[in-house]
Every structure is written in structure tokens, then in C-alpha cells.
Tab-separated table of C-alpha atoms and ligand atoms in Angstrom:
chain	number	residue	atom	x	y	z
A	1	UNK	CA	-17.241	-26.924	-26.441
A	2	UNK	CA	-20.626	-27.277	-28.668
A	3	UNK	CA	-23.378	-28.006	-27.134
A	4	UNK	CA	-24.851	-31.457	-27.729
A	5	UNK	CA	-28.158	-29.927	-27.366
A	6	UNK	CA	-31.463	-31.978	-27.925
A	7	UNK	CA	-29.864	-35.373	-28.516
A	8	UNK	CA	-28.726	-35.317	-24.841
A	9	UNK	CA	-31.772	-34.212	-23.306
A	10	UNK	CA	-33.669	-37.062	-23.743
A	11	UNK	CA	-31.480	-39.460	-22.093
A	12	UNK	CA	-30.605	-37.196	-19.101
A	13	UNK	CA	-33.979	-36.813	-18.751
A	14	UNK	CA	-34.831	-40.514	-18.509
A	15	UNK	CA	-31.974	-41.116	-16.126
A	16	UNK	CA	-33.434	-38.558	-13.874
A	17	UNK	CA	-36.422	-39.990	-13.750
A	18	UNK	CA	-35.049	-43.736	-13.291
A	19	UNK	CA	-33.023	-42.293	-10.797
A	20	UNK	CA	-35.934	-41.082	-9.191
A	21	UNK	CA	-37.739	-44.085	-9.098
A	22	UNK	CA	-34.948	-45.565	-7.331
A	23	UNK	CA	-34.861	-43.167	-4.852
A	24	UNK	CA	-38.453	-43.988	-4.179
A	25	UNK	CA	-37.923	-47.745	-4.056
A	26	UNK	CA	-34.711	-47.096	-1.577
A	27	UNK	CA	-37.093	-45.031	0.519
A	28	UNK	CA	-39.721	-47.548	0.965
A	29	UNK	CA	-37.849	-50.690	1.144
A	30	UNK	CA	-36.480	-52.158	4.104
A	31	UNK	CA	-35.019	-55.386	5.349
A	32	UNK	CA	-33.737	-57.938	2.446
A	33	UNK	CA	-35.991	-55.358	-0.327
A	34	UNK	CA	-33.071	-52.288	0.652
A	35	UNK	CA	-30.093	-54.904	0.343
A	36	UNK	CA	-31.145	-55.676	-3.012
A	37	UNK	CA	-32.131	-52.121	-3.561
A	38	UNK	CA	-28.326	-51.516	-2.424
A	39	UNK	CA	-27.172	-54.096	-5.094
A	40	UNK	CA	-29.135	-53.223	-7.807
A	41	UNK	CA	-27.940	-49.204	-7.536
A	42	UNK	CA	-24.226	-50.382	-8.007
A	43	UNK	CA	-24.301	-53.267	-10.270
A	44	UNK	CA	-26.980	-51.721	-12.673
A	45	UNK	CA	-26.675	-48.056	-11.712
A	46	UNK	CA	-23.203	-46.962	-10.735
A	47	UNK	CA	-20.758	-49.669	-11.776
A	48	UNK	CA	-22.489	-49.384	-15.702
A	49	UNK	CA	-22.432	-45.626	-15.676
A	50	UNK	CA	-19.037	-46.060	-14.924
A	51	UNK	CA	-18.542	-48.640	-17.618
A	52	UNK	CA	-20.289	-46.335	-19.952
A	53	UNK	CA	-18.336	-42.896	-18.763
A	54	UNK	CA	-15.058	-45.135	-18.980
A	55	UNK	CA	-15.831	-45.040	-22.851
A	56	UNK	CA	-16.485	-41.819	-22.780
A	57	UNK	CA	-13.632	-40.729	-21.844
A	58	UNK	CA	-11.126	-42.855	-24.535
A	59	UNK	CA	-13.164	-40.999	-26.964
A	60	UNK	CA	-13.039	-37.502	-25.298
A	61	UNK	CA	-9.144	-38.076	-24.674
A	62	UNK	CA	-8.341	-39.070	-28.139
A	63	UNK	CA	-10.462	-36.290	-29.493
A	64	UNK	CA	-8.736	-33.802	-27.364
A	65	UNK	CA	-12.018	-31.679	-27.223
A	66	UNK	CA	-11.164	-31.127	-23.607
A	67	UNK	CA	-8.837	-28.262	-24.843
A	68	UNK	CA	-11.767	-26.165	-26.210
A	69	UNK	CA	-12.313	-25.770	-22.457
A	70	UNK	CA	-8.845	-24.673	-21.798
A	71	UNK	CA	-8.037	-27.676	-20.101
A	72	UNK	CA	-4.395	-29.028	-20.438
A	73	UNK	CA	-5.307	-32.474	-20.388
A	74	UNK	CA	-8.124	-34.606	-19.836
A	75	UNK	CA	-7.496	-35.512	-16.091
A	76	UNK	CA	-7.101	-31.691	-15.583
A	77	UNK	CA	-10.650	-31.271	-17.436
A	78	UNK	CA	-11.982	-34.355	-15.461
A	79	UNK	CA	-11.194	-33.027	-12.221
A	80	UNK	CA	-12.528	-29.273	-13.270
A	81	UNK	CA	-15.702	-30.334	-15.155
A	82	UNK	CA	-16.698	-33.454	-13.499
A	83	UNK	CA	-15.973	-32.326	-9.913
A	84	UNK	CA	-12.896	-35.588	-9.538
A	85	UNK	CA	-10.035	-35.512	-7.336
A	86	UNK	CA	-6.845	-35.957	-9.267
A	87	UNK	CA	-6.608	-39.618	-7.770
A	88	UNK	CA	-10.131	-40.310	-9.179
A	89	UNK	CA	-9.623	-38.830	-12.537
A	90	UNK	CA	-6.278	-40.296	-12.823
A	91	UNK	CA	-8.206	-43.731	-12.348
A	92	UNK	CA	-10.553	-42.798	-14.793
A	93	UNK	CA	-8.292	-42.118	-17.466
A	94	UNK	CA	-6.211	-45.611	-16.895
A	95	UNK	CA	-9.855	-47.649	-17.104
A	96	UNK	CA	-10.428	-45.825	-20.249
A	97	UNK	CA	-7.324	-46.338	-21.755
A	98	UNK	CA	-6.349	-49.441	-20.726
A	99	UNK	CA	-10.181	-51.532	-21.546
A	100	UNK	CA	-10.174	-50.876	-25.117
A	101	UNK	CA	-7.377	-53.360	-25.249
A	102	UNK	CA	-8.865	-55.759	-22.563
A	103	UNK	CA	-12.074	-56.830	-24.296
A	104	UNK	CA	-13.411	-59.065	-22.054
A	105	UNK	CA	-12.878	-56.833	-19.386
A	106	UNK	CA	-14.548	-54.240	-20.692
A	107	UNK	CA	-17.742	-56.885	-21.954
A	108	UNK	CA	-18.325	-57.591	-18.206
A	109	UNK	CA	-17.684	-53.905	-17.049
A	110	UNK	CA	-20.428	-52.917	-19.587
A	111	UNK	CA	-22.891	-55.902	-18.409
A	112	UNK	CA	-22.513	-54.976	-14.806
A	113	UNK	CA	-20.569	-58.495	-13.998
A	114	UNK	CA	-17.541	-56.327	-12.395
A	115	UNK	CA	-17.454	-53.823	-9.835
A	116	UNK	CA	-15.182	-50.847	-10.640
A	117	UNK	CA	-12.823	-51.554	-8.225
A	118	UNK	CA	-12.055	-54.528	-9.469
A	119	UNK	CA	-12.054	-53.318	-12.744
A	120	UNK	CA	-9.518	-50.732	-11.509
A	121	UNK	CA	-7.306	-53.346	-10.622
A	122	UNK	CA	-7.579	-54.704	-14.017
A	123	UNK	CA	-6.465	-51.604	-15.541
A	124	UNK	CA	-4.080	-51.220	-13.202
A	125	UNK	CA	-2.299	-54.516	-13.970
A	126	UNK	CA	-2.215	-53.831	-17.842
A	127	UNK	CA	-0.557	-50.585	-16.967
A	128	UNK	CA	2.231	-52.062	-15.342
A	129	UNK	CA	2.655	-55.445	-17.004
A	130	UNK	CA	1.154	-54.600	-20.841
A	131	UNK	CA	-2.142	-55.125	-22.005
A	132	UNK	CA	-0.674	-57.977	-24.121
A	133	UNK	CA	-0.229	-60.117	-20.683
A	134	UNK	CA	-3.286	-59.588	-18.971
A	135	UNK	CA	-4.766	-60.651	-22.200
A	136	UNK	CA	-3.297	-64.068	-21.646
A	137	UNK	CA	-4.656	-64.319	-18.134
A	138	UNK	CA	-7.375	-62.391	-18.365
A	139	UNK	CA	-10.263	-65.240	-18.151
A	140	UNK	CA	-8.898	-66.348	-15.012
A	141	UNK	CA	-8.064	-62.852	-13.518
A	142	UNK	CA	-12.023	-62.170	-14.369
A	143	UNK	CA	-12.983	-65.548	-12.835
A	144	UNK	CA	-11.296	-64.345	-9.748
A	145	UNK	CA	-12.688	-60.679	-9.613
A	146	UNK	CA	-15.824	-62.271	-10.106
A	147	UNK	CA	-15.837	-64.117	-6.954
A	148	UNK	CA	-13.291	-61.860	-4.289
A	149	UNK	CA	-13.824	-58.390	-2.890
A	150	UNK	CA	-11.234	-55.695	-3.956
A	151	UNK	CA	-9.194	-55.998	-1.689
A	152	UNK	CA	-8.538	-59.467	-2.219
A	153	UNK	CA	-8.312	-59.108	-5.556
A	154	UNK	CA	-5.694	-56.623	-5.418
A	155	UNK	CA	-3.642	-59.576	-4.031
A	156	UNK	CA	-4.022	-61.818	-6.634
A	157	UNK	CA	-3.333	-58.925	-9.674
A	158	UNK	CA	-0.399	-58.091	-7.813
A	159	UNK	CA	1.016	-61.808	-7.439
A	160	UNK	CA	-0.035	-61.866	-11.072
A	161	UNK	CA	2.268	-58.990	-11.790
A	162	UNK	CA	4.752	-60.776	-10.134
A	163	UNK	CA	4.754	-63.691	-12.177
A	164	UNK	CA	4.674	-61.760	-15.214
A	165	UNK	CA	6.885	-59.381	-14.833
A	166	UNK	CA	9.083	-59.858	-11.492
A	167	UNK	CA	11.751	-56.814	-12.013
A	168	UNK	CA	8.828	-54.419	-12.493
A	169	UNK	CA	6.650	-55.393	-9.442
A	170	UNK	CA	10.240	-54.935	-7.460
A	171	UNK	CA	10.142	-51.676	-9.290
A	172	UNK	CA	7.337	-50.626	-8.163
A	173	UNK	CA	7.641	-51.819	-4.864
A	174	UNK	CA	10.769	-49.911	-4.388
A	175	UNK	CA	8.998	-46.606	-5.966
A	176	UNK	CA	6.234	-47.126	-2.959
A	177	UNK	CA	8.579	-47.285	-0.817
A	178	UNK	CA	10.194	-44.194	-1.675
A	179	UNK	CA	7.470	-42.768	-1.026
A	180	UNK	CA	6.598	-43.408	2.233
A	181	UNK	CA	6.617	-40.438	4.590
A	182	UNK	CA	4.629	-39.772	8.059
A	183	UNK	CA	4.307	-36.452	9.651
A	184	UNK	CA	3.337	-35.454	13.104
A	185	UNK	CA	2.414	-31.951	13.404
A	186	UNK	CA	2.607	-29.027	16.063
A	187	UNK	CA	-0.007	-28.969	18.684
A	188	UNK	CA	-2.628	-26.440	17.470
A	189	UNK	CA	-5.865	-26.169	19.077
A	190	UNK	CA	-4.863	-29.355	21.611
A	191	UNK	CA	-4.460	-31.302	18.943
A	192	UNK	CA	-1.560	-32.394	16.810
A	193	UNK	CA	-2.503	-33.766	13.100
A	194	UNK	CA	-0.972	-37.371	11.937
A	195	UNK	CA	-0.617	-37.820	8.054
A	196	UNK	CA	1.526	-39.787	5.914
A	197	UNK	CA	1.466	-43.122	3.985
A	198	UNK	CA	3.612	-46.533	4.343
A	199	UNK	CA	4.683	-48.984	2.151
A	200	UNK	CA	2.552	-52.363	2.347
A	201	UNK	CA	4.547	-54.090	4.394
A	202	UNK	CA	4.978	-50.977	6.721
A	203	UNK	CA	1.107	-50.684	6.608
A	204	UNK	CA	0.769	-54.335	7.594
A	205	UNK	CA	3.225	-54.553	10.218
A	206	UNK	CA	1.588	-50.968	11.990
A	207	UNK	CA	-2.213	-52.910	11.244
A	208	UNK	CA	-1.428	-55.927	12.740
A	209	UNK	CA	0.542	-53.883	15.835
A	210	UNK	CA	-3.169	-51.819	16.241
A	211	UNK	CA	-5.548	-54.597	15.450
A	212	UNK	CA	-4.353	-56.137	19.007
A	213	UNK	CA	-4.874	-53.059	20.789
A	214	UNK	CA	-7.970	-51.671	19.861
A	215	UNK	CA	-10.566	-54.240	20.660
A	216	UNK	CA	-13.939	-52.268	22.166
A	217	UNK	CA	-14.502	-52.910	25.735
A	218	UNK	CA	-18.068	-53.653	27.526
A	219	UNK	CA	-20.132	-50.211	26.593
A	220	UNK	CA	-17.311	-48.814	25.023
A	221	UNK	CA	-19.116	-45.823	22.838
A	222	UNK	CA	-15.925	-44.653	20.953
A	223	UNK	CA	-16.269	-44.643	17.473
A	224	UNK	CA	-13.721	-46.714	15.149
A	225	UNK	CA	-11.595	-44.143	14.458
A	226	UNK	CA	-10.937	-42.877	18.127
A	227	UNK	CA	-10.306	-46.932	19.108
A	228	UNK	CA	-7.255	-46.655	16.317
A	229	UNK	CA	-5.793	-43.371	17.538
A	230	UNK	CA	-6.246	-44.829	21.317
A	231	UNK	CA	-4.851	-47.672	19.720
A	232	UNK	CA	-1.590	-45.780	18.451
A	233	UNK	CA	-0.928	-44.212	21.400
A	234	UNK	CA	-1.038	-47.458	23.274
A	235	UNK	CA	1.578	-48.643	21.069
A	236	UNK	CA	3.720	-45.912	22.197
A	237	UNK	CA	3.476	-46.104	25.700
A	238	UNK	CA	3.944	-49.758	25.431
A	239	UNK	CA	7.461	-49.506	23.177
A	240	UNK	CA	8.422	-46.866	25.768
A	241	UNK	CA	7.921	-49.585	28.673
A	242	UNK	CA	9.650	-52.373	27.099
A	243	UNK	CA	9.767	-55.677	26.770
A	244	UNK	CA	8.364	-56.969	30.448
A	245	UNK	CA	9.693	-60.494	31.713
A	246	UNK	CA	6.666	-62.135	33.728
A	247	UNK	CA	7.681	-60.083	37.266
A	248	UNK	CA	6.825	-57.031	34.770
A	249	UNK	CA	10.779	-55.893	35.419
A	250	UNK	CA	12.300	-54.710	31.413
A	251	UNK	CA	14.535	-57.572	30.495
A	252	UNK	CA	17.434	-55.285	29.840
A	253	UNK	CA	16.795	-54.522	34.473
A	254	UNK	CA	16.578	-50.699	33.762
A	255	UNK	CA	13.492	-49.018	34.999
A	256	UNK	CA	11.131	-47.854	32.224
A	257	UNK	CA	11.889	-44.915	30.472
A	258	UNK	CA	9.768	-42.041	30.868
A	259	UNK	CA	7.826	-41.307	27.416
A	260	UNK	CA	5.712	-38.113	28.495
A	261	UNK	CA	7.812	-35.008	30.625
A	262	UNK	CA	4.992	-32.885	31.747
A	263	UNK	CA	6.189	-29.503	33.645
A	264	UNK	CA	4.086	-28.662	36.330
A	265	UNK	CA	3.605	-26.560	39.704
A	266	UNK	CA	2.828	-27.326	42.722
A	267	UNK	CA	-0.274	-25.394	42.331
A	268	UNK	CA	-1.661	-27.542	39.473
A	269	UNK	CA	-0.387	-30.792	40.987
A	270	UNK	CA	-2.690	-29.362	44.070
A	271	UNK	CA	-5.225	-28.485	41.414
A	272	UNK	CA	-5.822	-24.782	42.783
A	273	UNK	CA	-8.050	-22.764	41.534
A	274	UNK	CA	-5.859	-20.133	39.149
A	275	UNK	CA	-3.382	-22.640	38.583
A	276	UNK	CA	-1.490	-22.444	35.661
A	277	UNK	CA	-1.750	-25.532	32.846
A	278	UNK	CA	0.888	-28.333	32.641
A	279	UNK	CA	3.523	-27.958	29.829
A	280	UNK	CA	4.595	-31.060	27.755
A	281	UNK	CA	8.226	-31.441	27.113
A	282	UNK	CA	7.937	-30.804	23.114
A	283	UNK	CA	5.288	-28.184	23.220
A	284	UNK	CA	1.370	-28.584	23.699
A	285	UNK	CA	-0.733	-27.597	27.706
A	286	UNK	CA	-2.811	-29.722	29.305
A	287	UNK	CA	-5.247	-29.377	31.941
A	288	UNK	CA	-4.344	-29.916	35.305
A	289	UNK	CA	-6.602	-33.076	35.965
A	290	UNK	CA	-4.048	-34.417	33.678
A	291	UNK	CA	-1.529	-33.776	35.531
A	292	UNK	CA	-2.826	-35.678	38.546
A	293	UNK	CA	-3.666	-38.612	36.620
A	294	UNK	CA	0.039	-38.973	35.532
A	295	UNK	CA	0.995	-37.930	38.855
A	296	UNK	CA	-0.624	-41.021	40.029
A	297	UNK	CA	1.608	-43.203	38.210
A	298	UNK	CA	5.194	-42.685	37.262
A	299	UNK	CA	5.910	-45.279	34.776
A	300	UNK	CA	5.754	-43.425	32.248
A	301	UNK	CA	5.719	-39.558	33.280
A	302	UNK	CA	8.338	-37.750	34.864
A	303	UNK	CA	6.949	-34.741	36.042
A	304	UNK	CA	9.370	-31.774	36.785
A	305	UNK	CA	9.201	-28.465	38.110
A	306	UNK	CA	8.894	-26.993	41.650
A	307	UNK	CA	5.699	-29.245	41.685
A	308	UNK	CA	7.709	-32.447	41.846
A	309	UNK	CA	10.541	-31.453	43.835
A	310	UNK	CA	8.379	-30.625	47.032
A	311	UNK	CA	5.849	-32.872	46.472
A	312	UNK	CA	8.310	-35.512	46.819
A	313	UNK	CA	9.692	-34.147	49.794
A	314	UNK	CA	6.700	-34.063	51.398
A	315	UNK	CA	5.205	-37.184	50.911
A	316	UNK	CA	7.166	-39.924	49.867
A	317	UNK	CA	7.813	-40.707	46.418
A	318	UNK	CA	4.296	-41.020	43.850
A	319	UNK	CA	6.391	-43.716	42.086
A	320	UNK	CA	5.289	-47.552	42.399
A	321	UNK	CA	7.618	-49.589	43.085
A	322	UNK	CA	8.490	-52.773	41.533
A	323	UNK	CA	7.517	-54.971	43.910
A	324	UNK	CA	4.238	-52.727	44.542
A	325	UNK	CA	3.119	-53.272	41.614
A	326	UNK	CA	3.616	-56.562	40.861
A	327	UNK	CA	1.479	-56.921	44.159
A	328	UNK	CA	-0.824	-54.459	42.838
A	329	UNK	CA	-1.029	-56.826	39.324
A	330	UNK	CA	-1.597	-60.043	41.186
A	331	UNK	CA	-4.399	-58.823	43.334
A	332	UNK	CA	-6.394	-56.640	40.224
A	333	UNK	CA	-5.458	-58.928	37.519
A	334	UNK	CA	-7.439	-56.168	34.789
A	335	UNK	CA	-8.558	-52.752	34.832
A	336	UNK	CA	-10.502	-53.105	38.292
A	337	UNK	CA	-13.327	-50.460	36.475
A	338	UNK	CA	-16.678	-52.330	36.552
A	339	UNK	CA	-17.177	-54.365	33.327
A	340	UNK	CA	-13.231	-53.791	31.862
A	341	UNK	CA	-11.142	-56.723	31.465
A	342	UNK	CA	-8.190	-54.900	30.245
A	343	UNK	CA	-4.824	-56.092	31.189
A	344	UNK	CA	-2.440	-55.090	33.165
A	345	UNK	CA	0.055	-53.651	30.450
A	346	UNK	CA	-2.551	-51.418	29.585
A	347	UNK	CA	-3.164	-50.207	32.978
A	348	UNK	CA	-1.677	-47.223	35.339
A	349	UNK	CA	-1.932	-47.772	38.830
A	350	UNK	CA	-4.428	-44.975	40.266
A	351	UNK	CA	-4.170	-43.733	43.680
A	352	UNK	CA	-7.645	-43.830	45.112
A	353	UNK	CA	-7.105	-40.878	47.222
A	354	UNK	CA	-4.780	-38.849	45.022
A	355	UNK	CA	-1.396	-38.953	45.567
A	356	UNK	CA	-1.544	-35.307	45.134
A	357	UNK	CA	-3.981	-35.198	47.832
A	358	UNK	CA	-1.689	-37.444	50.023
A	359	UNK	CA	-2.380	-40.401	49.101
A	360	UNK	CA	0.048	-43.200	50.188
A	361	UNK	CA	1.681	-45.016	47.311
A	362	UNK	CA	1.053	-48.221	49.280
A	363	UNK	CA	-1.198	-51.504	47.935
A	364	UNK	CA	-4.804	-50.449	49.776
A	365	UNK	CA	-4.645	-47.281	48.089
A	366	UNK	CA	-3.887	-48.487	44.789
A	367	UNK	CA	-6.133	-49.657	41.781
A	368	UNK	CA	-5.089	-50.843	38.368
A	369	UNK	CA	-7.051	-48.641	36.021
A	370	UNK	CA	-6.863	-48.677	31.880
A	371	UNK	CA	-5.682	-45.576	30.047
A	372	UNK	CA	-9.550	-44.661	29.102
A	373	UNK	CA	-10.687	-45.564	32.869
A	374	UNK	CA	-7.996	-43.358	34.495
A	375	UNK	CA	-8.535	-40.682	32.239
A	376	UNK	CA	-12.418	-41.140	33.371
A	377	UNK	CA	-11.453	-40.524	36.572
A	378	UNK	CA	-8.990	-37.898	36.592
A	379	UNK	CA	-10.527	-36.312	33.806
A	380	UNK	CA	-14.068	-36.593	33.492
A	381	UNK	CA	-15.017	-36.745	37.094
A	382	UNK	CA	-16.296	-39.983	37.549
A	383	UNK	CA	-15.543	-41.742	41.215
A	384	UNK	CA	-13.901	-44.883	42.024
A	385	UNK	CA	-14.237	-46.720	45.524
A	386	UNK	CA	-13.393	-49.960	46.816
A	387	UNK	CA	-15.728	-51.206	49.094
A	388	UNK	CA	-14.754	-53.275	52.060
A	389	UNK	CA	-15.463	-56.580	50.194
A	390	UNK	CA	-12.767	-55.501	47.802
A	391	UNK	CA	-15.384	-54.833	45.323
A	392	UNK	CA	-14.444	-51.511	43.222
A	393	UNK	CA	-17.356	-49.192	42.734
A	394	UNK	CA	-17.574	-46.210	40.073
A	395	UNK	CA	-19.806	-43.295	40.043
A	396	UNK	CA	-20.358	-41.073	37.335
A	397	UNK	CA	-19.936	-37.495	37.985
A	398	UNK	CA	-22.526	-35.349	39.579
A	399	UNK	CA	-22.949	-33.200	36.639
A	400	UNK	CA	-22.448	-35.908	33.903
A	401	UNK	CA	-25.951	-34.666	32.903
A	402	UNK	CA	-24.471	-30.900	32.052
A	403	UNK	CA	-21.882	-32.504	30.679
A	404	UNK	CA	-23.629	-34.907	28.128
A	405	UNK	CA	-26.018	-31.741	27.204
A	406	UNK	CA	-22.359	-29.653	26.651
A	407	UNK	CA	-20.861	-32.329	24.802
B	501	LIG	ZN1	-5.216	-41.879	38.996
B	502	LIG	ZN1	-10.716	-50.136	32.011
């Protein structure tokens, strides 16, 4: 490709140098000065050098000038040259394509009324639907960008489609559909990957199913995306449970069905040292503090092996029984850890003195504990008591220093 030489290199120079600037001004400013210093590098920076590139690329594409670089097409060139996923070039192209026959759209792309997103959406629409319809619409669709986030405004372009064109938005729900997949990979490392993507509705119904689970607690210092995968899990352990009548027996009157089969021996239940690690039914270790902590409560475990089988014999069964813990749910109410209101569906009931230490699977032993608080406990070392008052005291581990500086 020729060189544009010296014409460029005055305005590349200049935008350097505003850009520049702006990073100055961002750097001093604070308070309201960096919101509006936030606003002005989108709505007169970004969102017109996108209007600008958009243009830039009908031109390029027609021109097919990205073949003197050997690319095979301009989204291939985009994502080479100009460093774009093929999502993000794909985009690119569409906007470019689509605005030369949506002149409004394009006006108030170019004057920095629109965000891109939005104007993504635009293009988007006049993709599926025709140019020619949007066209029709397209001072009211702008009215409404103008005044909704994105994501909002996805809603109304897509209702929009609807009306315009109701086989094709069924279309193209179907096509989304089709491609809905999720996959749940092999343990590697202790952990096991998620990916995958849902259909709307799918990805509302599992949103709505999370957003209930996942509100912080007091202090809670996990960041938003551990709350969701905490949050996911829950939902698991909770499906595996049932549906609970009030008494917290399944309405169907079986006993809940164990989700988690962790193989152990009786030397990691005892937590000796040398012990080997528990195995999970379905591949994947874990460490034998987790194996006490579900040792403490059966609902959902079933713990096999040599372990289990003389365990049991020689204490009495770990498992709560119905009656126990309803008891145990009356008296606790919530997750009895200092400061955590969490109720009892999300909680285990934790044997103060460990059932694998002997501990009786009888009501003054017990504690409801949430999933996070019990894996404190088992896990992380911290100590819970409950004082003759009734009143439950925790006490972080003796080396939670060592461990803060390790972590
Ligand atoms: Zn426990
Ligand atoms: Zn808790």
C-alpha cells in the first residue's frame, strides 16, 4: 500500500498532541472536572474517531486497497492492521456499510450526538430489517438512542425489528438459539473452566436465578466476579436439595440427593499428617480440610471409602437428622458467623467440635454456618465458639498474618 506520506503527518501529529493535552487535563482533574474529562474523551474523542474511521472504512472496502496488503478482505485486514478482534472488525465493517444509507444516523455519529454502541445497534437493525425501514423510523429510533443506555436501546431496536419484520426477528432468534452451547471443562490445576453462551431468554432466566444469590454480605471482600461463580454453585447445591416445604423436608418426602461424592480415608477424615487428598466422584482432589467440612454435614456429600464406613461405626452417624435440623434452623435462624444474615438454605450445619474429631451430631454441638463461613472455618483456619450466653464467637487464625502476606 502507498504511503500517504506528508499529508498524514500533520494531522497525526496534531492528534498526538490533543491527545496529550487530554492526558494532562485527565491527570489533574478530579471530582466533577474528571467526569466531564471522562465525557468529553468519548463524545468528542472516541465516539467521533469512530464516526470518522467508520467512513474510512466504506471507502477502504469499496476500494479494495486492503488486498495490496494481502489481506482477503477488509475485516481480515482490520483485524491484522488495526490490532481488532474479528467481533470488533466485523462491527466495524456493518457501521460502515450500513451509515451511508442511514443519513441521519451517520450526521449525529459524526457530531458526537451518539455513542457507538448505540450506533451499533443502528447498524445492526438495518442489517437485518433493510436500510429502507430504519429509514422510516429512524428519527424516533435516534430520539430514543439519544436518551437510553445501550443496553436499553438494544430492546427497543429489537422490538423495532419485530414490528418490521416479525418472521426475521423469529429467524434470528431461532439462529441464537442454535447456537447456544456451555462447556464445563476437566479439572486442571484445581480448577475447571466454564464457557459457553445462551440464548436471551436462557441468559435471563440463569441472571435472574444468580442475581438472588449473590448479594455481598457485611465485609464481604470478594470481588464481583467470585460473588457470581459462588453464586452458580449455590444454584447447584440448591437444585440438588429440592424444593423444601416449610419443615425443610423435599416435597416429593425423599431425603436430598447427594450432589458432591468425595472418596476419602480415614486418615484424611482424621486429617493426619501424610494423608492422602480426597477424590471427587468425576475427577478433581481436594484438600483434606475439605473433607471435614463436608464431613460435617451430609446433605449434600456422601462421602465413601474406608473413611466413612468406620467412622460411622464408631461414632454414630455425621448425618443431621430431619428433625435436628429443623431444631438447629429454629434456634440459628442465619448463618450464626458474626455479622452474616444468610439463610438457612444457604447454610451447612457445622459441628463445633468436628465430627471427625468426635463430635456429637446433637443440637449443642451444632451451628448453622453459610457455604463461605464453613469453608472459613474448615478451610482457612478461622475458630468458631459459642459462648455460654449462646453468643457465637469467631477468631481468625493464628497465622492469618502469614497468610495475608502469602496470599
Ligand atoms: Zn463444619
Ligand atoms: Zn455466613
Amino acid at each position: 500500500m502507498a504511503a500517504s506520506g506528508n499529508r498524514a503527518e500533520l494531522p497525526v501529529a496534531s492528534l498526538r498532541t490533543a491527545v496529550d493535552q487530554i492526558a494532562a487535563w485527565v491527570r489533574e482533574a478530579d471530582g466533577s472536572a474528571l467526569g466531564e474529562a471522562l465525557i468529553q474523551i468519548r463524545e468528542t474523542g472516541i465516539d467521533r474517531l469512530e464516526a470518522v474511521f467508520a467512513e474510512g472504512v466504506r471507502r477502504f472496502d469499496k476500494s479494495g486497497e486492503y488486498r495490496a496488503d494481502g489481506a482477503l478482505s477488509v475485516i481480515a485486514w482490520l483485524r491484522w492492521r488495526c490490532k481488532l478482534s474479528g467481533g470488533a472488525a466485523a462491527e466495524r465493517v456493518t457501521i460502515a456499510r450500513q451509515l451511508e444509507q442511514l443519513p441521519k444516523t451517520e450526521a449525529a455519529f459524526a457530531r458526537g450526538d451518539l455513542g457507538y454502541q448505540h450506533v451499533a445497534t443502528m447498524a445492526r437493525a438495518a442489517e437485518h430489517v433493510g436500510a429502507a425501514a430504519v429509514r422510516k423510523e429512524e428519527a424516533q429510533l435516534l430520539k430514543a438512542a439519544q436518551t437510553m443506555d445501550p443496553g436499553l436501546f438494544i430492546g427497543v431496536a429489537k422490538s423495532f425489528e419485530h414490528r418490521v419484520d416479525a418472521a426475521g426477528a423469529l429467524a434470528e432468534a431461532n439462529h441464537a438459539y442454535q447456537r447456544r452451547y456451555f462447556h464445563l471443562g476437566e479439572p486442571d490445576d484445581g480448577l475447571v473452566r466454564l464457557d459457553g453462551v445462551l440464548d436471551a431468554e436462557g441468559g435471563a432466566t440463569l441472571r435472574t436465578a444468580l442475581s438472588g444469590l449473590m448479594k455481598p454480605i457485611k465485609d464481604d471482600d470478594r470481588t464481583y466476579g467470585q460473588r457470581c461463580a459462588d453464586a452458580l454453585v449455590e444454584l447447584g447445591r440448591q437444585a440438588g436439595r429440592g424444593r423444601r416445604n416449610a419443615a425443610g423436608d423435599r416435597r416429593d418426602g425423599s431425603g436430598p440427593r447427594p450432589q458432591l461424592v468425595i472418596r476419602a480415608s480415614l486418615d484424611t477424615l482424621a486429617g493426619l499428617p501424610g494423608a492422602p487428598a480426597g477424590e471427587l466422584e468425576g475427577g478433581g482432589t481436594v484438600p483434606a480440610e475439605t473433607v471435614q467440612r463436608h464431613a460435617c454435614d451430609s446433605a449434600i456429600t456422601r462421602i465413601t471409602g474406608q473413611g466413612e464406613l468406620e467412622q460411622e461405626r464408631a461414632q454414630a452417624s455425621r448425618t443431621i437428622p430431619p428433625s435436628t435440623r429443623r431444631a438447629l434452623e429454629s434456634r440459628d435462624r442465619h448463618c450464626v458467623f458474626p455479622g452474616c444474615d444468610r439463610p438457612p438454605i444457604w447454610c451447612d450445619g457445622h459441628h463445633l467440635v468436628w465430627w471427625t474429631r468426635g463430635g456429637a451430631t446433637t443440637l449443642p454441638n451444632l451451628a448453622l454456618l453459610c457455604r463461605i463461613h464453613h469453608r472459613m472455618v474448615h478451610e482457612d483456619g478461622w475458630t468458631l465458639e459459642r459462648h455460654k450466653d449462646g453468643r457465637f464467637v469467631a477468631t481468625p487464625p493464628r497465622d492469618i498474618g502469614a497468610r495475608a502476606r502469602s496470599a
